[in-house]
């Protein structure tokens, strides 16, 4: 059989572009427009530029690339749009078209190849990188460099955004099955992520504990790999497809009731695998089957009757909506419901909780100044709540918000919803 041609899927579709009626109701929900006040850095302006390229009225040149690159792909505009414009799909496709049309200098090509095609899908290389980072952090070298003030301005920001390394990593749990506590209600698979396996190993373990407490037999399938979300956001769709095929082959047909992720950014892409394979005779139907099984951990737990053995967690927290949970997956009430089920916990809402914190995958590393400007405003809202902790639902947001609480707050801890539940179960005394 001839290989399926994905070219039509890898550029903005005219039918998607045509949904925009240029009303501008999305502008105020766009962090880059709020920051810069420039129409071309608003959702409406970006769609206008995509239309120009689609009609052949403008070239894919430096100006277009800059405005599309500066988008956080946070999809805040998608929630605000009354016409149902699927902006996330548009910007991802625009980036894929740019990727295909723009020859990059050799050093950029090399970095992208190493990061996206070698490091992220490789368990061996992620473990190696994690161990090296752990050595730098555990040896005190990182602390010394910080205290001596050896890092210049931008490097200081990048250092604050460096993911932590946790030992042992979560890859050591791959291939394991964790039995349900009490009678088994569900058989689920946990997707460990890529960087999260070394930077959020304890969060993944907490996720396993909370799920098993709630009657889930948790499998961590050995054949899984990075979901490809970072690739899709960067326009590197063929590599994303390669990884998606591996995940579908490894996870479908195993009798799982759900494929669970604790990372909102991954969840959006996993639930939209069908956008990558539309019409593909080999994986088109499978991608729909796969996407239907994917559940964010908040969504999954909030839909069941929770194990009530929750102990007190006496703190006030505020919740930051992860963009790919609130806007990408329309999941807003569920994490709040879970937090409100914890005895002793007070949830204080912040203004603009569903506006991006500036993390956006690796956006904060590529566009550090913009990301830090957005973060500063976010932290003003966090601080106004007076909360002891910030809670969110995505590891990438946790890194960004931790940088924010250190730089603009009082160092408030930043936790995942699941970590609060885990703490509450641990505090239960019968
Ligand atoms: S995805 Fe976010 S940053 Fe991009 S245009 Fe929409 S609201 Fe603005
Ligand atoms: S994306 Fe939606 S809200 Fe924004 S200008 Fe177009 S139709 Fe209006």
Short mmCIF file of C-alpha atoms and ligand atoms in Angstrom, two decimals:
data_model
loop_
_atom_site.label_atom_id
_atom_site.label_comp_id
_atom_site.label_asym_id
_atom_site.label_seq_id
_atom_site.Cartn_x
_atom_site.Cartn_y
_atom_site.Cartn_z
CA UNK A 1 0.00 0.00 0.00
CA UNK A 2 1.30 3.47 -0.90
CA UNK A 3 2.30 5.64 2.08
CA UNK A 4 -0.43 8.06 3.15
CA UNK A 5 0.20 11.68 2.20
CA UNK A 6 -0.11 13.93 5.27
CA UNK A 7 0.61 17.22 3.45
CA UNK A 8 -3.02 18.44 3.55
CA UNK A 9 -3.12 17.89 7.34
CA UNK A 10 0.09 19.82 7.89
CA UNK A 11 -1.12 23.29 6.95
CA UNK A 12 -4.07 25.38 8.17
CA UNK A 13 -7.33 24.18 6.61
CA UNK A 14 -9.35 26.80 4.79
CA UNK A 15 -12.56 25.54 6.44
CA UNK A 16 -11.00 26.22 9.88
CA UNK A 17 -9.75 29.66 8.83
CA UNK A 18 -13.15 30.59 7.41
CA UNK A 19 -14.84 30.19 10.78
CA UNK A 20 -13.21 33.38 12.05
CA UNK A 21 -15.55 36.36 11.57
CA UNK A 22 -12.92 38.86 12.80
CA UNK A 23 -15.11 40.02 15.70
CA UNK A 24 -12.16 40.50 18.05
CA UNK A 25 -13.90 38.99 21.07
CA UNK A 26 -10.81 36.83 21.65
CA UNK A 27 -8.33 39.69 21.93
CA UNK A 28 -8.59 40.30 25.64
CA UNK A 29 -8.02 36.63 26.45
CA UNK A 30 -4.75 36.56 24.51
CA UNK A 31 -1.65 36.95 26.70
CA UNK A 32 0.61 38.14 23.87
CA UNK A 33 -1.92 40.76 22.76
CA UNK A 34 -2.37 41.90 26.36
CA UNK A 35 1.39 42.16 26.68
CA UNK A 36 2.20 43.88 23.37
CA UNK A 37 -1.08 45.43 22.19
CA UNK A 38 -0.19 44.52 18.59
CA UNK A 39 -2.95 43.21 16.32
CA UNK A 40 -0.55 40.86 14.51
CA UNK A 41 0.21 39.23 17.87
CA UNK A 42 -3.46 38.61 18.59
CA UNK A 43 -5.48 35.52 17.57
CA UNK A 44 -7.44 37.53 15.00
CA UNK A 45 -4.22 38.99 13.56
CA UNK A 46 -2.54 35.61 13.37
CA UNK A 47 -5.55 34.09 11.60
CA UNK A 48 -5.49 37.04 9.17
CA UNK A 49 -1.84 36.27 8.40
CA UNK A 50 -2.54 32.54 7.99
CA UNK A 51 -5.28 33.47 5.50
CA UNK A 52 -2.88 35.67 3.57
CA UNK A 53 -0.39 32.80 3.31
CA UNK A 54 -3.15 30.34 2.35
CA UNK A 55 -4.31 32.64 -0.47
CA UNK A 56 -0.77 33.22 -1.69
CA UNK A 57 -0.97 36.93 -0.80
CA UNK A 58 1.96 36.71 1.62
CA UNK A 59 5.02 34.53 1.83
CA UNK A 60 6.11 32.38 4.75
CA UNK A 61 8.79 34.88 5.69
CA UNK A 62 10.49 36.17 8.85
CA UNK A 63 7.59 38.43 9.90
CA UNK A 64 4.97 35.66 9.63
CA UNK A 65 7.25 33.17 11.42
CA UNK A 66 7.90 35.64 14.24
CA UNK A 67 4.19 36.28 14.93
CA UNK A 68 3.27 32.58 14.75
CA UNK A 69 6.26 31.63 16.93
CA UNK A 70 5.36 34.20 19.57
CA UNK A 71 1.95 32.58 20.10
CA UNK A 72 1.88 30.52 23.30
CA UNK A 73 -0.56 28.04 21.73
CA UNK A 74 -2.39 28.40 25.05
CA UNK A 75 -5.80 28.29 23.31
CA UNK A 76 -7.27 30.96 25.57
CA UNK A 77 -8.70 32.45 22.38
CA UNK A 78 -10.46 29.18 21.61
CA UNK A 79 -12.48 29.41 24.84
CA UNK A 80 -13.33 33.04 24.16
CA UNK A 81 -14.36 32.57 20.52
CA UNK A 82 -18.15 32.51 19.93
CA UNK A 83 -17.65 31.15 16.40
CA UNK A 84 -15.94 27.94 17.47
CA UNK A 85 -12.60 28.66 15.79
CA UNK A 86 -10.28 25.76 16.59
CA UNK A 87 -7.28 27.96 17.01
CA UNK A 88 -5.03 25.28 18.56
CA UNK A 89 -5.36 23.15 15.46
CA UNK A 90 -4.68 26.16 13.24
CA UNK A 91 -1.50 27.28 14.97
CA UNK A 92 -0.13 23.73 15.16
CA UNK A 93 -0.74 23.29 11.42
CA UNK A 94 0.75 26.71 10.63
CA UNK A 95 3.91 25.71 12.48
CA UNK A 96 4.09 22.44 10.56
CA UNK A 97 3.78 24.36 7.30
CA UNK A 98 6.55 26.73 8.40
CA UNK A 99 8.72 23.76 9.39
CA UNK A 100 8.34 22.24 5.91
CA UNK A 101 8.86 25.53 4.06
CA UNK A 102 11.74 27.06 5.99
CA UNK A 103 15.27 25.75 5.74
CA UNK A 104 16.92 26.33 9.10
CA UNK A 105 20.63 27.00 9.69
CA UNK A 106 22.61 23.80 10.36
CA UNK A 107 23.11 24.47 14.09
CA UNK A 108 19.35 24.96 14.66
CA UNK A 109 18.63 21.80 12.68
CA UNK A 110 21.15 19.92 14.81
CA UNK A 111 19.65 21.14 18.12
CA UNK A 112 16.11 20.33 16.99
CA UNK A 113 17.18 16.90 15.77
CA UNK A 114 18.97 16.09 19.04
CA UNK A 115 16.17 17.36 21.30
CA UNK A 116 13.06 16.25 19.42
CA UNK A 117 14.17 13.12 17.61
CA UNK A 118 16.88 11.73 19.89
CA UNK A 119 16.42 12.93 23.48
CA UNK A 120 12.65 13.10 24.08
CA UNK A 121 11.75 9.64 22.74
CA UNK A 122 14.80 7.95 24.29
CA UNK A 123 14.55 6.44 27.75
CA UNK A 124 18.32 5.96 27.85
CA UNK A 125 19.18 9.57 26.98
CA UNK A 126 16.53 11.06 29.28
CA UNK A 127 17.87 8.97 32.16
CA UNK A 128 21.43 10.02 31.34
CA UNK A 129 20.49 13.71 31.16
CA UNK A 130 18.51 13.36 34.40
CA UNK A 131 21.47 11.81 36.21
CA UNK A 132 23.84 14.53 35.03
CA UNK A 133 21.40 17.24 36.11
CA UNK A 134 20.90 15.49 39.45
CA UNK A 135 24.67 15.47 40.01
CA UNK A 136 24.88 19.21 39.32
CA UNK A 137 22.00 19.86 41.72
CA UNK A 138 22.89 17.37 44.46
CA UNK A 139 26.62 18.23 44.50
CA UNK A 140 25.80 21.82 45.39
CA UNK A 141 27.33 23.09 42.15
CA UNK A 142 24.08 24.73 41.06
CA UNK A 143 23.69 26.38 44.47
CA UNK A 144 27.27 27.66 44.37
CA UNK A 145 26.87 29.15 40.89
CA UNK A 146 23.66 30.85 42.03
CA UNK A 147 25.11 32.23 45.25
CA UNK A 148 28.20 33.58 43.47
CA UNK A 149 25.91 35.38 41.02
CA UNK A 150 27.90 34.03 38.10
CA UNK A 151 24.94 33.88 35.75
CA UNK A 152 24.14 36.89 33.54
CA UNK A 153 20.51 38.18 33.26
CA UNK A 154 18.89 35.81 30.73
CA UNK A 155 20.87 32.82 32.02
CA UNK A 156 19.50 33.54 35.49
CA UNK A 157 15.94 33.24 34.14
CA UNK A 158 16.83 30.04 32.27
CA UNK A 159 18.39 28.61 35.42
CA UNK A 160 15.17 29.30 37.34
CA UNK A 161 13.28 27.42 34.61
CA UNK A 162 15.55 24.36 34.65
CA UNK A 163 13.51 21.26 35.53
CA UNK A 164 14.52 19.49 38.74
CA UNK A 165 16.03 16.00 38.56
CA UNK A 166 14.60 13.39 40.93
CA UNK A 167 16.22 10.08 41.79
CA UNK A 168 15.19 7.33 41.39
CA UNK A 169 13.47 8.24 38.15
CA UNK A 170 10.05 6.90 37.23
CA UNK A 171 11.38 4.84 34.30
CA UNK A 172 12.21 2.23 36.95
CA UNK A 173 8.44 1.66 37.29
CA UNK A 174 7.98 0.91 33.58
CA UNK A 175 6.61 -2.57 33.00
CA UNK A 176 5.15 -2.75 36.52
CA UNK A 177 1.57 -3.34 37.59
CA UNK A 178 0.34 -1.73 40.82
CA UNK A 179 -2.64 -3.62 42.32
CA UNK A 180 -5.81 -1.82 43.33
CA UNK A 181 -6.44 -1.30 47.04
CA UNK A 182 -9.56 -3.25 47.91
CA UNK A 183 -11.65 -4.60 45.09
CA UNK A 184 -10.59 -3.67 41.56
CA UNK A 185 -12.91 -1.11 39.96
CA UNK A 186 -10.79 -0.21 36.92
CA UNK A 187 -7.80 -1.40 34.95
CA UNK A 188 -5.89 1.66 33.75
CA UNK A 189 -2.59 2.54 32.10
CA UNK A 190 -0.49 5.45 33.32
CA UNK A 191 1.42 7.47 30.74
CA UNK A 192 4.66 8.54 32.39
CA UNK A 193 5.56 11.32 29.94
CA UNK A 194 9.12 12.06 28.84
CA UNK A 195 10.94 14.66 30.98
CA UNK A 196 8.38 14.05 33.75
CA UNK A 197 9.91 10.62 34.34
CA UNK A 198 13.07 12.28 35.62
CA UNK A 199 11.77 15.67 36.78
CA UNK A 200 8.43 14.65 38.30
CA UNK A 201 9.08 11.06 39.33
CA UNK A 202 7.52 11.67 42.76
CA UNK A 203 4.40 13.17 41.15
CA UNK A 204 4.03 10.09 38.96
CA UNK A 205 4.38 7.89 42.06
CA UNK A 206 1.76 9.99 43.88
CA UNK A 207 -0.53 9.52 40.88
CA UNK A 208 -0.13 5.74 41.11
CA UNK A 209 -0.92 5.82 44.87
CA UNK A 210 -4.04 7.97 44.46
CA UNK A 211 -5.32 5.78 41.64
CA UNK A 212 -4.71 2.52 43.51
CA UNK A 213 -6.43 4.05 46.60
CA UNK A 214 -9.42 4.51 44.34
CA UNK A 215 -9.67 0.94 43.19
CA UNK A 216 -7.52 1.15 40.06
CA UNK A 217 -5.10 -1.52 38.99
CA UNK A 218 -2.40 0.69 37.48
CA UNK A 219 -0.25 -0.58 34.64
CA UNK A 220 2.81 1.37 33.50
CA UNK A 221 3.27 -0.17 30.05
CA UNK A 222 6.86 -0.65 29.02
CA UNK A 223 6.26 0.00 25.32
CA UNK A 224 5.00 3.59 25.73
CA UNK A 225 7.01 6.65 24.73
CA UNK A 226 6.82 10.47 24.83
CA UNK A 227 3.37 11.52 23.56
CA UNK A 228 4.75 13.96 20.97
CA UNK A 229 3.03 17.09 22.35
CA UNK A 230 6.20 19.17 22.27
CA UNK A 231 6.78 18.02 18.69
CA UNK A 232 3.27 18.96 17.60
CA UNK A 233 3.60 22.40 19.20
CA UNK A 234 6.90 22.92 17.36
CA UNK A 235 5.49 21.78 13.99
CA UNK A 236 7.51 18.54 13.94
CA UNK A 237 4.56 16.32 13.08
CA UNK A 238 6.20 13.36 11.36
CA UNK A 239 8.22 12.58 14.49
CA UNK A 240 5.08 13.11 16.60
CA UNK A 241 3.30 10.57 14.37
CA UNK A 242 6.11 8.08 14.83
CA UNK A 243 5.75 8.30 18.61
CA UNK A 244 1.95 8.28 18.44
CA UNK A 245 2.04 5.04 16.43
CA UNK A 246 4.32 3.49 19.06
CA UNK A 247 1.90 4.51 21.82
CA UNK A 248 -1.14 3.20 19.95
CA UNK A 249 0.60 -0.12 19.24
CA UNK A 250 1.67 -0.46 22.89
CA UNK A 251 -1.56 0.58 24.60
CA UNK A 252 -4.51 -0.41 22.47
CA UNK A 253 -6.06 -3.86 22.75
CA UNK A 254 -4.86 -4.40 26.33
CA UNK A 255 -8.28 -4.08 27.95
CA UNK A 256 -7.58 -0.75 29.66
CA UNK A 257 -10.60 1.23 30.84
CA UNK A 258 -8.60 4.44 30.56
CA UNK A 259 -5.18 5.76 29.57
CA UNK A 260 -4.33 8.27 32.27
CA UNK A 261 -2.06 11.28 32.18
CA UNK A 262 -1.31 13.82 34.90
CA UNK A 263 0.09 16.32 32.37
CA UNK A 264 -2.51 18.60 30.79
CA UNK A 265 -0.24 19.45 27.84
CA UNK A 266 0.25 15.77 27.00
CA UNK A 267 -3.45 15.07 27.52
CA UNK A 268 -4.52 17.56 24.85
CA UNK A 269 -2.27 16.02 22.23
CA UNK A 270 -3.14 12.44 23.22
CA UNK A 271 -6.84 13.28 22.92
CA UNK A 272 -6.18 14.83 19.50
CA UNK A 273 -4.08 12.07 17.91
CA UNK A 274 -6.88 11.79 15.36
CA UNK A 275 -5.93 15.25 14.04
CA UNK A 276 -2.55 13.78 13.10
CA UNK A 277 -3.98 10.74 11.30
CA UNK A 278 -7.22 11.92 9.68
CA UNK A 279 -7.86 9.73 6.63
CA UNK A 280 -4.82 7.51 7.25
CA UNK A 281 -5.95 3.95 6.47
CA UNK A 282 -3.45 2.43 8.91
CA UNK A 283 -3.95 4.58 12.03
CA UNK A 284 -6.99 6.82 11.33
CA UNK A 285 -9.54 4.63 13.15
CA UNK A 286 -7.05 3.55 15.81
CA UNK A 287 -6.27 7.17 16.66
CA UNK A 288 -9.95 7.85 17.37
CA UNK A 289 -10.17 4.72 19.55
CA UNK A 290 -7.01 5.79 21.40
CA UNK A 291 -8.13 9.38 21.95
CA UNK A 292 -11.45 8.25 23.43
CA UNK A 293 -9.61 6.23 26.09
CA UNK A 294 -7.35 9.09 27.21
CA UNK A 295 -8.35 10.76 30.46
CA UNK A 296 -6.72 13.49 32.45
CA UNK A 297 -6.28 12.25 36.03
CA UNK A 298 -8.51 15.08 37.36
CA UNK A 299 -11.26 14.20 34.93
CA UNK A 300 -11.00 10.50 35.75
CA UNK A 301 -11.02 10.88 39.54
CA UNK A 302 -13.74 13.54 39.62
CA UNK A 303 -16.07 11.25 37.66
CA UNK A 304 -15.88 8.48 40.26
CA UNK A 305 -16.98 8.24 43.83
CA UNK A 306 -13.74 9.04 45.63
CA UNK A 307 -12.37 6.82 48.36
CA UNK A 308 -13.52 8.93 51.35
CA UNK A 309 -10.51 8.15 53.57
CA UNK A 310 -9.12 11.66 53.17
CA UNK A 311 -7.33 13.27 56.09
CA UNK A 312 -7.02 16.99 56.83
CA UNK A 313 -4.72 19.30 54.85
CA UNK A 314 -5.07 22.64 56.65
CA UNK A 315 -3.93 25.19 54.09
CA UNK A 316 -5.26 27.84 51.77
CA UNK A 317 -4.44 27.21 48.13
CA UNK A 318 -5.17 28.94 44.86
CA UNK A 319 -5.64 27.05 41.61
CA UNK A 320 -4.01 27.98 38.30
CA UNK A 321 -5.86 26.43 35.36
CA UNK A 322 -3.41 24.73 33.01
CA UNK A 323 -4.25 26.08 29.55
CA UNK A 324 -4.36 22.68 27.92
CA UNK A 325 -6.72 21.45 30.61
CA UNK A 326 -9.07 24.46 30.72
CA UNK A 327 -8.99 25.53 27.07
CA UNK A 328 -7.73 22.40 25.33
CA UNK A 329 -9.81 19.82 27.22
CA UNK A 330 -12.52 22.07 28.77
CA UNK A 331 -11.74 20.66 32.21
CA UNK A 332 -12.19 23.38 34.83
CA UNK A 333 -14.64 22.16 37.48
CA UNK A 334 -13.05 18.74 38.10
CA UNK A 335 -9.74 19.82 39.73
CA UNK A 336 -11.66 22.31 41.88
CA UNK A 337 -14.11 19.59 42.91
CA UNK A 338 -11.20 17.34 43.94
CA UNK A 339 -9.55 20.11 45.94
CA UNK A 340 -12.83 20.94 47.66
CA UNK A 341 -13.19 17.31 48.72
CA UNK A 342 -10.03 17.56 50.88
CA UNK A 343 -10.92 18.26 54.52
CA UNK A 344 -9.37 21.42 55.94
CA UNK A 345 -8.29 22.79 52.56
CA UNK A 346 -9.51 26.24 51.52
CA UNK A 347 -9.54 27.10 47.82
CA UNK A 348 -9.21 30.80 47.09
CA UNK A 349 -9.76 31.70 43.45
CA UNK A 350 -7.37 34.14 41.80
CA UNK A 351 -8.31 36.67 39.13
CA UNK A 352 -7.48 35.43 35.63
CA UNK A 353 -6.77 31.86 36.76
CA UNK A 354 -7.33 30.63 33.20
CA UNK A 355 -4.85 33.03 31.60
CA UNK A 356 -1.57 31.34 30.67
CA UNK A 357 1.32 31.54 33.17
CA UNK A 358 3.85 31.76 30.31
CA UNK A 359 5.10 28.19 30.50
CA UNK A 360 3.60 26.77 27.27
CA UNK A 361 5.82 23.72 26.80
CA UNK A 362 9.30 25.07 26.03
CA UNK A 363 8.00 28.56 25.14
CA UNK A 364 9.50 30.00 28.33
CA UNK A 365 12.95 28.83 27.22
CA UNK A 366 12.57 30.09 23.64
CA UNK A 367 10.83 33.40 24.46
CA UNK A 368 12.04 34.01 27.98
CA UNK A 369 11.36 37.76 28.12
CA UNK A 370 7.73 37.42 27.04
CA UNK A 371 7.20 34.40 29.32
CA UNK A 372 8.64 36.26 32.31
CA UNK A 373 6.51 39.34 31.63
CA UNK A 374 3.38 37.17 31.59
CA UNK A 375 4.54 35.35 34.74
CA UNK A 376 5.04 38.59 36.66
CA UNK A 377 1.38 39.57 36.10
CA UNK A 378 0.26 36.05 37.02
CA UNK A 379 2.18 36.24 40.28
CA UNK A 380 0.55 39.56 41.21
CA UNK A 381 -2.80 37.74 41.03
CA UNK A 382 -1.44 34.77 42.99
CA UNK A 383 -0.08 37.04 45.71
CA UNK A 384 -3.35 38.95 46.03
CA UNK A 385 -5.11 35.73 47.12
CA UNK A 386 -2.78 35.35 50.13
CA UNK A 387 -2.75 31.58 49.49
CA UNK A 388 -0.06 29.44 51.14
CA UNK A 389 0.34 27.30 48.02
CA UNK A 390 -0.33 27.33 44.32
CA UNK A 391 -1.93 24.24 42.80
CA UNK A 392 -2.08 23.37 39.14
CA UNK A 393 -2.41 20.32 36.86
CA UNK A 394 0.58 20.25 34.55
CA UNK A 395 4.28 19.68 35.28
CA UNK A 396 5.39 22.43 32.84
CA UNK A 397 3.18 24.98 34.63
CA UNK A 398 4.62 23.82 37.96
CA UNK A 399 8.17 24.67 36.82
CA UNK A 400 7.10 28.09 35.58
CA UNK A 401 5.06 28.90 38.68
CA UNK A 402 7.90 27.79 40.97
CA UNK A 403 10.15 30.28 39.20
CA UNK A 404 7.37 32.84 39.72
CA UNK A 405 6.90 32.25 43.45
CA UNK A 406 10.68 32.46 43.99
CA UNK A 407 11.09 35.64 41.98
CA UNK A 408 7.87 37.52 42.68
CA UNK A 409 6.29 35.79 45.65
CA UNK A 410 7.31 34.45 49.04
CA UNK A 411 8.49 31.12 47.67
CA UNK A 412 5.03 29.55 48.01
CA UNK A 413 5.21 25.82 47.19
CA UNK A 414 3.63 24.78 43.89
CA UNK A 415 1.84 21.44 43.82
CA UNK A 416 -0.19 19.26 41.48
CA UNK A 417 -3.81 18.48 42.46
CA UNK A 418 -2.86 14.81 42.75
CA UNK A 419 -0.12 15.62 45.28
CA UNK A 420 -2.69 17.33 47.51
CA UNK A 421 -4.96 14.28 47.32
CA UNK A 422 -2.00 11.99 48.04
CA UNK A 423 -1.11 14.07 51.09
CA UNK A 424 -4.69 13.94 52.24
CA UNK A 425 -4.86 10.14 51.94
CA UNK A 426 -1.58 9.88 53.88
CA UNK A 427 -3.04 12.10 56.64
CA UNK A 428 -6.09 9.88 57.15
CA UNK A 429 -6.33 8.26 60.58
CA UNK A 430 -9.16 5.78 60.95
S1 LIG B 1 -3.18 30.56 21.62
FE1 LIG B 1 -2.90 31.99 23.33
S2 LIG B 1 -1.18 33.32 22.73
FE2 LIG B 1 -1.88 32.24 20.87
S3 LIG B 1 -3.32 33.63 19.91
FE3 LIG B 1 -4.55 32.27 21.22
S4 LIG B 1 -4.71 33.32 23.21
FE4 LIG B 1 -3.06 34.33 22.02
S1 LIG B 2 -11.01 33.86 16.54
FE1 LIG B 2 -13.17 33.91 17.13
S2 LIG B 2 -13.29 35.54 18.65
FE2 LIG B 2 -11.35 35.81 17.57
S3 LIG B 2 -11.80 37.25 15.93
FE3 LIG B 2 -12.07 35.19 15.06
S4 LIG B 2 -14.25 34.73 15.35
FE4 LIG B 2 -13.80 36.46 16.66
#
